[in-house]
Amino acid sequence: WTTKEMAEWLTDRLPSFRTACAESNSTPWLTGIYQEFLDGFPCAEPNPTEIQEAGGDIEKARNRIKTERKKQIYWWFWNRRMPGSKSSKKEKNLLPLAQKKSRPPQPYQAYMSL
């Protein structure tokens, strides 16, 4: 849903989001970010289908589009809140080289071997 410019803009603000989360202050921070984002990257005007779904109310359709964009911004930041590895795959051992520890036999197994 983002363009390169939007992704760069969001990525530039990611460290301050992490700081706000650490200080338990993310809600006011996000409220300001929503407005900054929408000022820099305005939402598209609603199409006729969206206006019809909103009961013919253009303002209601615009608000629905803004709400959806705010959800996208929220989840973009939330999914990137923890710093971590850039790779999506973790290294795995291909062969189990370590031997399994032997266990003592169960009582019925010891009895069966008598």
GROMACS .gro file of C-alpha atoms in nm:
model
  114
    1TRP     CA    1   0.000   0.000   0.000
    2THR     CA    2   0.301   0.229   0.025
    3THR     CA    3   0.518   0.391  -0.235
    4LYS     CA    4   0.894   0.425  -0.196
    5GLU     CA    5   0.855   0.780  -0.065
    6MET     CA    6   0.595   0.670   0.191
    7ALA     CA    7   0.811   0.380   0.306
    8GLU     CA    8   1.113   0.607   0.348
    9TRP     CA    9   0.903   0.860   0.541
   10LEU     CA   10   0.771   0.590   0.772
   11THR     CA   11   1.113   0.429   0.818
   12ASP     CA   12   1.265   0.765   0.916
   13ARG     CA   13   1.015   0.787   1.204
   14LEU     CA   14   1.056   0.429   1.324
   15PRO     CA   15   1.326   0.505   1.589
   16SER     CA   16   1.107   0.772   1.748
   17PHE     CA   17   0.815   0.524   1.754
   18ARG     CA   18   1.030   0.271   1.937
   19THR     CA   19   1.127   0.539   2.187
   20ALA     CA   20   0.761   0.634   2.236
   21CYS     CA   21   0.672   0.267   2.294
   22ALA     CA   22   0.951   0.232   2.550
   23GLU     CA   23   0.812   0.534   2.735
   24SER     CA   24   0.452   0.402   2.708
   25ASN     CA   25   0.365   0.710   2.507
   26SER     CA   26   0.280   0.561   2.167
   27THR     CA   27  -0.085   0.672   2.141
   28PRO     CA   28  -0.021   1.050   2.144
   29TRP     CA   29   0.281   0.995   1.920
   30LEU     CA   30   0.073   0.803   1.665
   31THR     CA   31  -0.200   1.068   1.668
   32GLY     CA   32   0.054   1.327   1.554
   33ILE     CA   33   0.205   1.092   1.297
   34TYR     CA   34  -0.134   1.023   1.140
   35GLN     CA   35  -0.184   1.393   1.077
   36GLU     CA   36   0.172   1.445   0.946
   37PHE     CA   37   0.135   1.148   0.712
   38LEU     CA   38  -0.204   1.259   0.580
   39ASP     CA   39  -0.071   1.614   0.528
   40GLY     CA   40   0.226   1.483   0.330
   41PHE     CA   41   0.043   1.205   0.148
   42PRO     CA   42  -0.328   1.291   0.115
   43CYS     CA   43  -0.576   1.010   0.062
   44ALA     CA   44  -0.737   0.959  -0.276
   45GLU     CA   45  -1.089   1.084  -0.328
   46PRO     CA   46  -1.358   0.818  -0.286
   47ASN     CA   47  -1.479   0.648  -0.602
   48PRO     CA   48  -1.850   0.615  -0.686
   49THR     CA   49  -1.870   0.265  -0.536
   50GLU     CA   50  -1.729   0.385  -0.202
   51ILE     CA   51  -1.969   0.681  -0.202
   52GLN     CA   52  -2.260   0.447  -0.269
   53GLU     CA   53  -2.148   0.217   0.016
   54ALA     CA   54  -2.145   0.522   0.245
   55GLY     CA   55  -2.508   0.595   0.160
   56GLY     CA   56  -2.423   0.878  -0.079
   57ASP     CA   57  -2.241   1.078   0.190
   58ILE     CA   58  -1.906   1.190   0.045
   59GLU     CA   59  -1.770   1.303   0.383
   60LYS     CA   60  -1.850   0.965   0.538
   61ALA     CA   61  -1.669   0.791   0.250
   62ARG     CA   62  -1.363   1.017   0.299
   63ASN     CA   63  -1.359   0.944   0.671
   64ARG     CA   64  -1.375   0.571   0.602
   65ILE     CA   65  -1.073   0.600   0.368
   66LYS     CA   66  -0.880   0.800   0.630
   67THR     CA   67  -0.964   0.546   0.898
   68GLU     CA   68  -0.836   0.263   0.680
   69ARG     CA   69  -0.513   0.454   0.612
   70LYS     CA   70  -0.466   0.516   0.985
   71LYS     CA   71  -0.505   0.143   1.048
   72GLN     CA   72  -0.243   0.071   0.785
   73ILE     CA   73  -0.001   0.320   0.945
   74TYR     CA   74  -0.067   0.178   1.292
   75TRP     CA   75  -0.002  -0.179   1.184
   76TRP     CA   76   0.305  -0.078   0.979
   77PHE     CA   77   0.465   0.067   1.291
   78TRP     CA   78   0.338  -0.208   1.523
   79ASN     CA   79   0.482  -0.485   1.304
   80ARG     CA   80   0.822  -0.313   1.303
   81ARG     CA   81   0.837  -0.208   1.668
   82MET     CA   82   1.097  -0.465   1.770
   83PRO     CA   83   1.445  -0.438   1.623
   84GLY     CA   84   1.561  -0.771   1.492
   85SER     CA   85   1.726  -0.961   1.216
   86LYS     CA   86   1.674  -0.850   0.860
   87SER     CA   87   1.654  -1.208   0.735
   88SER     CA   88   1.327  -1.391   0.738
   89LYS     CA   89   1.482  -1.737   0.760
   90LYS     CA   90   1.668  -1.862   1.063
   91GLU     CA   91   1.965  -2.090   1.032
   92LYS     CA   92   1.869  -2.447   1.091
   93ASN     CA   93   2.081  -2.752   1.152
   94LEU     CA   94   2.038  -2.971   0.850
   95LEU     CA   95   2.159  -3.290   1.015
   96PRO     CA   96   2.093  -3.390   1.374
   97LEU     CA   97   2.458  -3.465   1.460
   98ALA     CA   98   2.414  -3.485   1.835
   99GLN     CA   99   2.328  -3.830   1.966
  100LYS     CA  100   2.013  -3.878   2.163
  101LYS     CA  101   2.059  -3.956   2.530
  102SER     CA  102   1.980  -4.314   2.616
  103ARG     CA  103   1.706  -4.371   2.869
  104PRO     CA  104   1.678  -4.652   3.117
  105PRO     CA  105   1.421  -4.911   3.012
  106GLN     CA  106   1.069  -4.890   3.141
  107PRO     CA  107   0.978  -5.148   3.407
  108TYR     CA  108   0.776  -5.357   3.161
  109GLN     CA  109   1.069  -5.354   2.916
  110ALA     CA  110   1.311  -5.475   3.184
  111TYR     CA  111   1.066  -5.752   3.280
  112MET     CA  112   1.024  -5.860   2.917
  113SER     CA  113   1.399  -5.903   2.872
  114LEU     CA  114   1.430  -6.149   3.168
   0.00000   0.00000   0.00000
